[in-house]
Amino acid sequence: MTTPRTYVIVGGVAGGMSTATRLRRLDENARIIVIERGEHVSFANCGLPYHVGGVIDDRSALILQTPESLGARFALDVRVRTEAVAIDREARTVTVRALDSGDEQSLSYDALVLSPGASPLRIPIPGVERGLVLRDIADMDRIIDAATDAHRVVVAGAGFIGLELAENLRHRGLDVAVVEMLPQVLRPFDAEMAHIVAQRLRANGVELHLGTALSGIEPDHVVLDGGAATLPADLVVLSVGVRPESGLARDAGLDLDARGYIVVDAHQRTSDPAIFAVGDAVVKQRFDGDPSPVWLAGLANRHGRLAADAIAGRPHAAVPALGTAVIGLFGLTAAAVGRTERELRDEGREIRVIHTHPTDHAGYYPGAEQLSLKLIVNAGTDAILGAQAVGGGADKRIDIIATAMAGGIPARGLADLELAYAPQFGSAKDPVNMLGYVDDNLIDGEQSVQWHELASRMAEGWKLVDVRTADENALGAIPGSELITLDSLREHAERLRGERVIVTCKVGQRGHTAAALLRQYGVTVANLDGGYTTWRAGTAAVSTP
Ligand code: FAD
C-alpha cells in the first residue's frame, strides 16, 4: 500500500470546501485537513443578506455543514478558529495557530490549497471603524443587532451585496439610503440598464445618492463629498469592494498580480507546483480581456473541483470566466454576463449593440412582464461579448446567452436556438431568438443608432422621425422629432427621399419596419436601437446624479 498523502486546505467555505470534498471522493486514503479562521465552515454567505431581512427566517439554515458532519461524511479533519500563519515551501509545511489557545502547530503537506477569499474594504475615512461590513455569520449577527435599535441606515456601495442589504434593511422597516461613488448602481451593467434597477429601488423607498463619495462616519450621521453634505445615519454598512486575503501567499513568495491577487495556471496551480489556489483571492482568466478578479461563488466551487482534480492526477483545464451574475431586488431580476458597452468603447473596440424590450412570455398570457435585454457583439467576428437583462425572465435569458458564449455560438446563431415554448414560459420567437434576428439584420446592412449617439447624429443633420401613434407621442417624445405614424409613413416617403433619417418607436420593432419601408424609397435610414424606451432610460440615467 502507498503512503497516504496529506492535503491541507486553508479556508473552509466555498472554494476550500469544494476542494476538500472532491479530494475525498477521489482519494479515500488521503489525510485532508481544512483550516478555517472563522467559527463556521460551509456557510451560505450568499444567503446572509436574506436573514438580515427575515426572508430566510431560520439562521441555522445558513450553516450547511459543521466540522462534525464533514468529519462523519467525508472523514475531513476540519479545524475552525484556526489560522494558517506561515508557509515553508521548501519543507512543505504550513504553520497553523489555534485562535483560542494561541497554540501553534506545523502541518506537512503533499499539496496545499489556498482558498482564503477576499475581505471587505474599509476605506480610509474618519470614523470608518463605526461602519459594519458583511462577509460572514458573525458580521450578519452584528448588523442584525445594530438594526434592532436603528431607524436610518446608510449603505455605502451600490454593488450586488450593498443593494441586497439595502433591500433587506427596507424589509426590516428601516429608512435606507445608498451612497455610491459611480454615477450608477451595479457596475456590471451599462447606465441605461442600471437605471431600470435604480428606479425600482427608489420606488421601494431606497434613497440613492449616486456619484457621491462617503467621506466620514459620525455617531449620528455620515459626511458626503468631503463635507458638501451630510445624511442622518444611526447605522452604516460598508460594501465598497474587497481586497484579496493573499498575505499568506505573498509572505511565501508566491506570484501575485499588481492588485495582490494570487496568480494561478489553468489547473489552479500557483507559482509553486505543490500549492494551489482558488476563489476570490485568485486572479481569473477572462473570456475577453485581461486576467482580473471575479468574486462569484460558482467560480470558487468550479475551481475548487479543478484544483482537486489536478492534485489527484486527473487534470482538467479551467475555461475562461464569463462573469455571469444575477440579482433580485424588490421583485425585479437583473442579470449580466461578459463585458459592458462602457468598457469596450473605452478600449476603442468595434462593437454592435442591440436593445430590445419584449415581454418575458406571450403578452396574451396572464402575468407577462417587461424584459429589457441588451446584447453586445464584436462587429468584426459576430462573437457575443456581453449581455444584460432586467425584468421578467432575465435570469433564464442571460443563462442561455452565457451558454452560447461558452459554446462559441455567434450572435447571429441566437436566432437558430431551439428553445422550449408555451405561452406561460416564452414566445414562439423567444427574446433570445429576437436578438439573433436583429443582429442578422444589422449584419445584412441595416443601420442602428444608440441612445447616446442620437444628439450628435441630429447635430450632423439627420432628421428624427417618430413612427409611434399620436397618443404615444403625446405622452412623451424625443425633442426635435417629427411625428409620422408608421401607418401614414408611405404617404410621406417621397418627401423624405434622399434625406438621412433616424426612425424611432417605443422599443425599436416598428422602427425596423419603418426603416425597411423608407430604405426602398431611397432614404438613408437608421433605427434608434431600443426606441424611446432605451433613449429615455439612458438620458434619465446620465442626468439623474
Ligand atoms: P470565502 O467563501 O470567503 O471563504 C474564505 C474563508 O477563508 C473565510 O471563511 C476566511 O475566514 C478563511 N480564511 C482566510 N484566510 C485564512 C487563513 N489564513 N487561515 C484560515 N482561514 C482563512 N456570489 C455569487 O455568485 N452569488 C451571490 O449571490 C453571492 N452573494 C454573496 C453575498 C455575500 C454577503 C457575500 C459576502 C458574498 C457573496 N457572493 C456571491 C460571493 C461568494 O460568496 C464568493 O465568491 C465565494 O464565497 C468565494 O469563495 P472563497 O472560498 O474564495 O472565499
Coordinates of C-alpha atoms and ligand atoms in Angstrom, one line a residue:
M1 CA 0.0 0.0 0.0
T2 CA 1.3 3.5 -0.8
T3 CA 1.7 6.0 2.0
P4 CA -1.4 8.2 2.3
R5 CA -1.0 11.7 1.0
T6 CA -1.7 14.8 3.2
Y7 CA -3.6 17.7 1.8
V8 CA -4.0 20.9 3.7
I9 CA -6.7 23.4 2.7
V10 CA -6.8 26.9 4.0
G11 CA -10.3 28.4 4.0
G12 CA -13.3 26.2 4.7
V13 CA -16.1 27.9 2.8
A14 CA -17.0 28.0 -1.0
G15 CA -13.7 27.1 -2.8
G16 CA -12.0 25.4 0.1
M17 CA -14.8 23.0 1.0
S18 CA -15.4 22.1 -2.7
T19 CA -11.8 21.1 -3.0
A20 CA -11.9 19.1 0.2
T21 CA -15.0 17.1 -0.6
R22 CA -13.9 16.5 -4.2
L23 CA -10.5 15.3 -3.0
R24 CA -12.1 12.9 -0.6
R25 CA -14.2 11.4 -3.4
L26 CA -11.1 11.0 -5.5
D27 CA -8.8 9.7 -2.7
E28 CA -10.3 7.7 0.2
N29 CA -6.9 7.2 1.8
A30 CA -5.7 10.8 1.9
R31 CA -5.4 12.8 5.1
I32 CA -7.4 16.0 4.4
I33 CA -7.1 18.9 6.9
V34 CA -9.2 22.0 6.5
I35 CA -8.1 25.1 8.4
E36 CA -10.7 27.9 8.9
R37 CA -10.1 31.1 10.9
G38 CA -13.8 31.8 11.4
E39 CA -16.3 29.9 13.6
H40 CA -18.2 28.3 10.8
V41 CA -17.3 26.3 7.7
S42 CA -19.5 25.7 4.7
F43 CA -21.9 28.5 5.5
A44 CA -24.1 30.1 2.8
N45 CA -22.5 33.6 2.5
C46 CA -24.8 34.4 -0.4
G47 CA -27.8 33.9 1.9
L48 CA -26.6 36.3 4.6
P49 CA -28.4 39.4 3.4
Y50 CA -31.7 37.5 3.4
H51 CA -31.5 36.6 7.0
V52 CA -31.0 40.3 7.8
G53 CA -34.3 40.9 6.1
G54 CA -36.1 37.9 7.6
V55 CA -36.6 36.3 4.1
I56 CA -34.6 33.4 5.4
D57 CA -36.1 33.1 8.8
D58 CA -34.1 30.3 10.2
R59 CA -30.4 31.3 11.0
S60 CA -29.3 27.7 11.2
A61 CA -30.4 27.1 7.6
L62 CA -27.3 29.2 6.6
I63 CA -24.9 26.8 8.2
L64 CA -24.8 24.0 5.7
Q65 CA -22.3 21.7 7.4
T66 CA -20.4 21.5 10.7
P67 CA -16.9 20.1 11.4
E68 CA -18.7 17.1 12.9
S69 CA -20.9 16.4 9.9
L70 CA -18.0 16.9 7.5
G71 CA -15.9 14.5 9.6
A72 CA -18.7 11.9 9.6
R73 CA -19.5 12.0 5.9
F74 CA -16.1 12.9 4.3
A75 CA -13.6 12.0 7.0
L76 CA -12.3 15.6 6.9
D77 CA -10.2 16.9 9.8
V78 CA -11.9 20.4 10.0
R79 CA -10.4 22.9 12.4
V80 CA -12.3 26.1 13.0
R81 CA -11.0 29.2 14.8
T82 CA -7.6 28.1 13.5
E83 CA -5.5 30.3 11.3
A84 CA -2.8 29.4 8.8
V85 CA 0.0 31.9 9.6
A86 CA 3.1 30.8 7.5
I87 CA 4.1 28.5 4.8
D88 CA 7.6 26.9 4.5
R89 CA 7.7 26.0 0.8
E90 CA 10.9 24.1 1.0
A91 CA 9.9 21.9 3.9
R92 CA 6.3 21.7 2.6
T93 CA 4.8 22.7 5.9
V94 CA 2.2 25.2 6.9
T95 CA 2.1 26.7 10.5
V96 CA -1.4 26.9 11.9
R97 CA -2.4 28.7 15.1
A98 CA -5.4 27.8 17.3
L99 CA -7.0 31.2 17.9
D100 CA -8.5 30.4 21.3
S101 CA -5.3 28.8 22.9
G102 CA -2.6 30.5 20.8
D103 CA -1.0 27.1 20.2
E104 CA 0.9 26.7 17.0
Q105 CA 1.5 23.5 15.0
S106 CA 3.4 22.7 11.9
L107 CA 1.5 20.6 9.3
S108 CA 3.3 18.8 6.5
Y109 CA 1.6 18.7 3.2
D110 CA 1.9 16.9 -0.2
A111 CA -0.4 19.6 -1.7
L112 CA -1.6 22.8 -0.1
V113 CA -4.7 24.6 -1.3
L114 CA -5.4 28.3 -0.6
S115 CA -9.0 29.5 -0.7
P116 CA -8.8 32.4 1.7
G117 CA -11.3 34.6 -0.1
A118 CA -11.4 38.4 0.0
S119 CA -12.3 40.7 2.9
P120 CA -14.4 43.8 2.8
L121 CA -12.6 47.0 2.1
R122 CA -12.5 49.7 4.8
I123 CA -11.9 53.0 3.1
P124 CA -9.6 55.4 4.9
I125 CA -12.1 57.9 6.1
P126 CA -12.7 59.4 9.6
G127 CA -14.9 57.2 11.7
V128 CA -14.6 54.1 9.4
E129 CA -14.4 51.9 12.5
R130 CA -18.1 52.8 13.1
G131 CA -19.1 51.1 9.8
L132 CA -20.2 47.4 9.7
V133 CA -19.4 45.0 6.9
L134 CA -20.9 41.8 5.8
R135 CA -18.9 38.7 5.0
D136 CA -19.7 36.0 7.4
I137 CA -22.2 34.9 10.0
A138 CA -20.7 37.0 12.8
D139 CA -20.9 40.1 10.6
M140 CA -24.5 39.3 9.9
D141 CA -25.3 39.0 13.6
R142 CA -23.7 42.3 14.3
I143 CA -25.8 44.0 11.6
I144 CA -29.0 42.5 12.9
D145 CA -28.1 43.6 16.4
A146 CA -27.4 47.1 15.3
A147 CA -30.5 47.3 13.1
T148 CA -32.7 46.4 16.0
D149 CA -32.3 49.9 17.5
A150 CA -31.7 51.8 14.3
H151 CA -34.1 53.9 12.2
R152 CA -31.9 55.3 9.5
V153 CA -29.3 53.2 7.7
V154 CA -26.7 54.3 5.1
V155 CA -25.3 51.6 2.9
A156 CA -22.1 52.7 1.2
G157 CA -21.7 50.9 -2.2
A158 CA -24.3 50.0 -4.8
G159 CA -22.8 46.7 -5.8
F160 CA -24.6 43.4 -5.5
I161 CA -24.1 42.9 -1.8
G162 CA -24.8 46.6 -0.9
L163 CA -28.1 46.5 -2.8
E164 CA -29.2 43.2 -1.4
L165 CA -28.6 44.6 2.1
A166 CA -30.4 47.8 1.2
E167 CA -33.5 45.8 0.1
N168 CA -33.4 43.6 3.2
L169 CA -32.9 46.5 5.6
R170 CA -36.0 48.0 4.0
H171 CA -37.8 44.7 4.7
R172 CA -37.0 45.3 8.4
G173 CA -38.8 48.7 8.1
L174 CA -35.7 50.9 8.2
D175 CA -35.1 54.1 6.2
V176 CA -32.3 53.2 3.8
A177 CA -30.0 55.5 1.8
V178 CA -27.4 54.1 -0.5
V179 CA -24.3 56.2 -1.3
E180 CA -22.3 55.2 -4.4
M181 CA -19.3 56.9 -6.0
L182 CA -20.2 55.8 -9.5
P183 CA -23.0 57.7 -11.3
Q184 CA -25.0 54.4 -11.4
V185 CA -25.8 51.3 -9.4
L186 CA -24.4 47.9 -10.3
R187 CA -21.1 48.4 -12.3
P188 CA -21.5 45.2 -14.4
F189 CA -24.5 46.9 -16.2
D190 CA -24.4 49.9 -18.5
A191 CA -26.1 53.1 -17.4
E192 CA -29.4 52.7 -19.2
M193 CA -29.9 49.2 -17.9
A194 CA -28.8 50.0 -14.3
H195 CA -31.3 52.9 -14.4
I196 CA -34.2 50.4 -14.5
V197 CA -32.9 48.9 -11.3
A198 CA -32.4 52.3 -9.7
Q199 CA -36.0 53.2 -10.5
R200 CA -37.2 50.0 -8.8
L201 CA -35.1 50.8 -5.7
R202 CA -36.4 54.4 -5.5
A203 CA -40.0 53.1 -5.9
N204 CA -39.5 51.0 -2.9
G205 CA -38.2 53.8 -0.7
V206 CA -34.5 53.3 -1.1
E207 CA -32.8 56.8 -1.4
L208 CA -30.0 56.7 -3.9
H209 CA -27.1 59.2 -3.7
L210 CA -25.1 58.3 -6.9
G211 CA -21.9 60.0 -7.9
T212 CA -21.4 60.7 -4.2
A213 CA -18.4 59.8 -2.0
L214 CA -18.7 58.8 1.6
S215 CA -16.1 60.9 3.4
G216 CA -16.7 60.3 7.1
I217 CA -18.9 58.5 9.6
E218 CA -20.0 60.3 12.8
P219 CA -22.1 58.8 15.6
D220 CA -25.5 60.0 14.1
H221 CA -24.7 61.0 10.5
V222 CA -22.4 60.4 7.6
V223 CA -20.4 63.1 5.7
L224 CA -20.6 63.2 1.9
D225 CA -18.3 64.6 -0.7
G226 CA -15.7 66.0 1.7
G227 CA -18.2 67.9 3.8
A228 CA -20.5 69.2 1.0
A229 CA -23.5 67.4 2.6
T230 CA -24.5 65.1 5.5
L231 CA -27.1 62.3 5.9
P232 CA -28.5 61.2 9.2
A233 CA -27.5 57.6 10.0
D234 CA -27.6 55.5 13.1
L235 CA -26.2 52.5 11.3
V236 CA -23.7 52.5 8.4
V237 CA -22.8 49.4 6.4
L238 CA -19.8 49.5 4.1
S239 CA -20.0 47.4 0.9
V240 CA -17.5 49.3 -1.2
G241 CA -15.4 46.4 -2.5
V242 CA -13.0 43.7 -1.3
R243 CA -9.3 43.1 -1.1
P244 CA -7.8 39.6 -1.6
E245 CA -6.7 37.8 1.5
S246 CA -3.3 36.9 -0.1
G247 CA -0.9 37.9 2.7
L248 CA 0.0 34.2 3.4
A249 CA 0.7 33.7 -0.3
R250 CA 2.7 36.9 -0.5
D251 CA 4.8 36.1 2.5
A252 CA 5.5 32.7 1.0
G253 CA 6.8 34.4 -2.2
L254 CA 4.1 33.1 -4.5
D255 CA 3.4 35.2 -7.6
L256 CA 0.7 37.8 -7.2
D257 CA -0.7 40.3 -9.8
A258 CA -0.4 44.0 -9.4
R259 CA -3.5 44.2 -7.3
G260 CA -2.3 41.5 -4.9
Y261 CA -4.4 38.6 -6.3
I262 CA -2.8 35.1 -6.5
V263 CA -1.7 34.1 -10.0
V264 CA -2.6 30.5 -11.0
D265 CA -2.4 28.4 -14.2
A266 CA -5.4 26.7 -15.9
H267 CA -5.2 23.9 -13.2
Q268 CA -5.3 26.4 -10.3
R269 CA -1.6 25.8 -9.6
T270 CA 0.3 28.8 -8.2
S271 CA 4.0 29.6 -9.0
D272 CA 4.8 26.7 -6.5
P273 CA 3.8 23.4 -8.1
A274 CA 2.7 22.0 -4.7
I275 CA 0.4 24.9 -3.9
F276 CA -2.9 25.5 -5.5
A277 CA -5.3 28.5 -5.0
V278 CA -9.0 29.1 -5.8
G279 CA -11.8 31.5 -5.2
D280 CA -12.0 35.2 -4.6
A281 CA -8.3 35.6 -3.8
V282 CA -7.3 34.4 -7.2
V283 CA -7.0 36.4 -10.5
K284 CA -9.1 34.7 -13.2
Q285 CA -8.5 34.2 -16.9
R286 CA -11.3 36.2 -18.6
F287 CA -13.3 35.2 -21.6
D288 CA -12.4 38.6 -23.2
G289 CA -9.9 41.0 -21.8
D290 CA -7.0 40.8 -19.4
P291 CA -7.0 38.5 -16.3
S292 CA -8.9 40.1 -13.4
P293 CA -10.6 39.1 -10.2
V294 CA -14.2 37.8 -10.3
W295 CA -15.9 37.3 -7.0
L296 CA -18.5 34.6 -7.7
A297 CA -19.5 31.5 -5.7
G298 CA -19.9 29.4 -8.9
L299 CA -16.4 30.0 -9.9
A300 CA -15.0 29.3 -6.5
N301 CA -16.8 26.0 -6.4
R302 CA -15.8 25.1 -10.0
H303 CA -12.2 26.0 -9.5
G304 CA -12.1 24.1 -6.2
R305 CA -13.2 21.0 -8.1
L306 CA -10.5 21.6 -10.7
A307 CA -7.8 22.0 -8.1
A308 CA -8.8 18.7 -6.5
D309 CA -8.8 17.0 -9.9
A310 CA -5.3 18.3 -10.7
I311 CA -4.0 17.2 -7.3
A312 CA -5.5 13.7 -7.8
G313 CA -3.8 13.4 -11.2
R314 CA -6.8 13.9 -13.5
P315 CA -6.3 17.5 -14.6
H316 CA -9.0 19.4 -16.4
A317 CA -8.2 23.0 -17.6
A318 CA -10.4 25.9 -16.4
V319 CA -12.4 27.6 -19.1
P320 CA -12.2 31.4 -19.1
A321 CA -14.6 33.2 -16.6
L322 CA -17.5 35.0 -18.2
G323 CA -18.6 36.7 -15.0
T324 CA -22.3 35.6 -15.2
A325 CA -24.2 37.2 -12.3
V326 CA -27.8 37.8 -11.2
I327 CA -29.6 39.8 -8.5
G328 CA -33.2 40.1 -7.4
L329 CA -34.4 43.4 -5.9
F330 CA -38.0 44.1 -4.9
G331 CA -39.2 41.6 -7.4
L332 CA -37.1 42.8 -10.2
T333 CA -34.4 40.5 -11.7
A334 CA -31.2 41.9 -13.2
A335 CA -28.6 39.6 -14.8
A336 CA -25.5 40.2 -16.8
V337 CA -22.7 38.3 -18.5
G338 CA -19.4 39.3 -20.1
R339 CA -18.3 42.8 -20.9
T340 CA -20.2 46.1 -20.8
E341 CA -20.6 48.5 -23.7
R342 CA -18.9 51.2 -21.5
E343 CA -15.7 49.1 -21.0
L344 CA -15.5 48.1 -24.7
R345 CA -16.0 51.6 -26.0
D346 CA -13.3 52.8 -23.6
E347 CA -11.0 50.2 -25.1
G348 CA -11.9 51.5 -28.6
R349 CA -13.4 48.2 -29.7
E350 CA -15.6 47.9 -32.8
I351 CA -18.9 46.7 -31.4
R352 CA -22.6 46.3 -32.3
V353 CA -25.1 46.9 -29.6
I354 CA -28.7 45.7 -29.6
H355 CA -31.5 46.6 -27.1
T356 CA -34.9 45.0 -27.1
H357 CA -37.9 45.3 -24.7
P358 CA -40.1 42.3 -25.2
T359 CA -42.3 40.6 -22.6
D360 CA -40.9 37.6 -20.8
H361 CA -43.7 35.4 -22.2
A362 CA -46.6 35.7 -24.7
G363 CA -48.3 39.0 -23.9
Y364 CA -51.8 37.5 -24.1
Y365 CA -51.0 35.0 -21.3
P366 CA -51.6 36.5 -17.8
G367 CA -48.7 37.8 -15.8
A368 CA -46.4 38.9 -18.7
E369 CA -43.7 41.2 -17.5
Q370 CA -41.4 43.5 -19.5
L371 CA -37.9 42.3 -20.1
S372 CA -35.2 44.7 -21.2
L373 CA -32.4 43.0 -23.0
K374 CA -29.0 44.2 -24.3
L375 CA -26.5 42.3 -26.4
I376 CA -23.0 43.5 -27.2
V377 CA -21.3 41.9 -30.2
N378 CA -17.9 42.1 -31.8
A379 CA -18.6 43.9 -35.0
G380 CA -15.9 42.1 -37.0
T381 CA -16.4 38.5 -35.9
D382 CA -20.0 38.5 -34.6
A383 CA -18.8 37.0 -31.3
I384 CA -21.0 37.8 -28.3
L385 CA -19.0 39.9 -25.9
G386 CA -21.7 40.6 -23.3
A387 CA -25.4 40.7 -22.4
Q388 CA -27.5 42.4 -19.8
A389 CA -31.2 41.7 -18.9
V390 CA -33.5 43.4 -16.5
G391 CA -37.1 42.3 -15.8
G392 CA -39.1 39.1 -16.1
G393 CA -37.1 36.0 -17.1
A394 CA -33.8 37.9 -17.1
D395 CA -32.0 35.0 -15.4
K396 CA -33.1 32.5 -18.0
R397 CA -32.1 34.7 -20.9
I398 CA -28.7 35.5 -19.5
D399 CA -28.0 31.9 -18.7
I400 CA -28.9 31.0 -22.3
I401 CA -26.6 33.7 -23.7
A402 CA -23.8 32.7 -21.3
T403 CA -24.1 29.1 -22.6
A404 CA -24.0 30.4 -26.2
M405 CA -20.8 32.4 -25.3
A406 CA -19.2 29.4 -23.7
G407 CA -20.0 27.3 -26.8
G408 CA -18.7 29.9 -29.2
I409 CA -22.1 30.5 -30.8
P410 CA -22.1 33.8 -32.6
A411 CA -24.8 36.4 -32.1
R412 CA -26.5 35.6 -35.3
G413 CA -26.7 32.0 -34.1
L414 CA -29.1 33.0 -31.3
A415 CA -31.8 33.2 -34.0
D416 CA -31.4 29.5 -34.5
L417 CA -31.6 28.3 -30.9
E418 CA -34.5 26.0 -30.4
L419 CA -35.9 27.0 -27.0
A420 CA -38.8 25.5 -25.1
Y421 CA -42.0 27.4 -25.6
A422 CA -45.5 27.5 -24.3
P423 CA -47.3 30.8 -23.7
Q424 CA -46.6 31.0 -20.0
F425 CA -42.9 30.5 -20.4
G426 CA -41.8 32.4 -23.5
S427 CA -42.7 33.3 -27.1
A428 CA -42.6 31.3 -30.2
K429 CA -39.8 33.7 -31.1
D430 CA -38.1 33.9 -27.7
P431 CA -36.5 37.2 -26.7
V432 CA -33.1 35.5 -27.2
N433 CA -34.1 34.4 -30.8
M434 CA -35.1 38.0 -31.4
L435 CA -31.7 39.3 -30.5
G436 CA -30.3 36.9 -33.2
Y437 CA -32.8 38.3 -35.8
V438 CA -31.8 41.9 -35.0
D439 CA -28.1 41.0 -35.3
D440 CA -28.8 39.2 -38.6
N441 CA -30.5 42.4 -39.9
L442 CA -27.5 44.5 -38.8
I443 CA -25.1 42.2 -40.5
D444 CA -27.1 42.5 -43.7
G445 CA -26.7 46.2 -43.7
E446 CA -29.4 47.7 -41.6
Q447 CA -28.2 50.7 -39.5
S448 CA -29.0 51.5 -35.9
V449 CA -28.1 54.4 -33.7
Q450 CA -27.6 54.1 -29.9
W451 CA -29.4 56.4 -27.5
H452 CA -26.1 58.2 -26.6
E453 CA -25.3 58.8 -30.3
L454 CA -28.6 60.4 -31.2
A455 CA -27.8 64.0 -30.3
S456 CA -24.6 64.1 -32.3
R457 CA -26.3 62.5 -35.3
M458 CA -29.0 65.1 -35.2
A459 CA -26.4 67.8 -35.0
E460 CA -24.9 66.3 -38.2
G461 CA -28.2 66.9 -39.9
W462 CA -30.1 63.6 -39.5
K463 CA -33.8 64.0 -39.2
L464 CA -35.6 62.2 -36.4
V465 CA -39.0 60.6 -37.3
D466 CA -41.2 59.2 -34.5
V467 CA -43.4 56.4 -36.1
R468 CA -45.5 55.7 -32.9
T469 CA -49.1 56.7 -32.6
A470 CA -50.2 60.3 -31.8
D471 CA -51.4 59.1 -28.4
E472 CA -48.0 57.6 -27.5
N473 CA -46.2 60.6 -28.8
A474 CA -48.3 62.9 -26.6
L475 CA -47.2 61.0 -23.5
G476 CA -43.5 61.9 -24.2
A477 CA -41.3 62.3 -27.3
I478 CA -37.7 62.9 -28.1
P479 CA -37.1 66.7 -28.6
G480 CA -36.6 67.6 -32.2
S481 CA -38.6 64.6 -33.5
E482 CA -41.3 64.8 -36.2
L483 CA -44.4 62.5 -35.7
I484 CA -45.2 60.5 -38.8
T485 CA -47.1 57.3 -37.7
L486 CA -46.0 54.1 -39.2
D487 CA -49.4 53.6 -40.9
S488 CA -49.0 57.0 -42.6
L489 CA -45.3 56.7 -43.4
R490 CA -45.9 55.7 -47.1
E491 CA -47.6 59.0 -47.8
H492 CA -44.6 60.9 -46.6
A493 CA -41.9 58.6 -48.0
E494 CA -41.4 60.5 -51.3
R495 CA -40.8 63.7 -49.4
L496 CA -38.0 62.0 -47.4
R497 CA -36.3 60.6 -50.4
G498 CA -32.5 61.4 -50.4
E499 CA -32.6 62.5 -46.7
R500 CA -30.8 61.0 -43.7
V501 CA -33.5 59.8 -41.3
I502 CA -33.4 58.1 -37.9
V503 CA -36.7 56.4 -37.1
T504 CA -37.9 55.8 -33.6
C505 CA -40.8 54.0 -32.0
K506 CA -41.4 52.6 -28.5
V507 CA -38.9 49.7 -28.5
G508 CA -37.4 49.6 -31.9
Q509 CA -39.7 47.0 -33.6
R510 CA -41.9 49.4 -35.5
G511 CA -38.8 51.4 -36.3
H512 CA -37.4 48.3 -38.0
T513 CA -40.5 48.1 -40.3
A514 CA -40.3 51.8 -40.9
A515 CA -36.6 51.6 -41.8
A516 CA -37.3 48.8 -44.3
L517 CA -40.0 50.9 -46.0
L518 CA -38.0 54.1 -46.2
R519 CA -34.9 52.4 -47.5
Q520 CA -36.9 51.3 -50.5
Y521 CA -37.8 54.9 -51.2
G522 CA -34.2 55.9 -51.4
V523 CA -33.9 57.3 -47.8
T524 CA -30.7 56.8 -45.9
V525 CA -32.2 55.4 -42.7
A526 CA -31.2 54.2 -39.3
N527 CA -33.3 52.8 -36.5
L528 CA -33.0 54.2 -32.9
D529 CA -31.9 51.0 -31.1
G530 CA -34.4 50.1 -28.3
G531 CA -36.5 53.1 -29.3
Y532 CA -37.9 55.7 -27.0
T533 CA -37.7 53.2 -24.0
T534 CA -33.9 52.8 -24.2
W535 CA -33.4 56.5 -25.0
R536 CA -35.5 57.6 -22.0
A537 CA -33.7 55.3 -19.6
G538 CA -30.3 56.3 -20.9
T539 CA -30.8 60.0 -20.8
A540 CA -32.5 59.8 -17.4
A541 CA -29.6 57.7 -16.1
V542 CA -27.0 60.3 -17.2
S543 CA -29.0 63.2 -15.9
T544 CA -30.2 61.7 -12.5
P545 CA -27.0 62.1 -10.5
Ligands
FAD1 P1 -14.8 32.5 1.1 O1 -16.1 31.8 0.8 O2 -14.9 33.9 1.7 O3 -14.0 31.6 2.2 C1 -12.7 32.0 2.6 C2 -12.5 31.6 4.0 O4 -11.1 31.5 4.3 C3 -13.1 32.5 5.0 O5 -14.1 31.9 5.8 C4 -11.9 33.0 5.9 O6 -12.2 33.1 7.2 C5 -10.9 31.9 5.6 N1 -9.5 32.3 5.8 C6 -8.9 33.3 5.1 N2 -7.6 33.4 5.5 C7 -7.4 32.3 6.3 C8 -6.2 31.9 7.0 N3 -5.0 32.4 6.9 N4 -6.4 30.8 7.8 C9 -7.6 30.2 7.9 N5 -8.7 30.6 7.3 C10 -8.6 31.7 6.5 N6 -21.5 35.0 -5.1 C11 -22.4 34.6 -6.1 O7 -22.0 34.1 -7.1 N7 -23.7 34.9 -5.9 C12 -24.2 35.5 -4.8 O8 -25.5 35.7 -4.7 C13 -23.3 36.0 -3.8 N8 -23.8 36.6 -2.7 C14 -22.9 37.0 -1.8 C15 -23.4 37.6 -0.6 C16 -22.5 38.0 0.4 C17 -23.0 38.7 1.6 C18 -21.1 37.7 0.3 C19 -20.1 38.0 1.4 C20 -20.6 37.0 -0.9 C21 -21.5 36.7 -1.9 N9 -21.1 36.1 -3.1 C22 -22.0 35.7 -4.0 C23 -19.6 35.8 -3.3 C24 -19.2 34.4 -2.9 O9 -19.7 34.2 -1.6 C25 -17.7 34.3 -3.0 O10 -17.4 34.5 -4.3 C26 -17.2 32.9 -2.5 O11 -17.6 32.7 -1.2 C27 -15.7 32.9 -2.6 O12 -15.2 31.7 -2.1 P2 -13.8 31.6 -1.4 O13 -13.6 30.2 -1.0 O14 -12.8 32.2 -2.3 O15 -13.9 32.6 -0.1

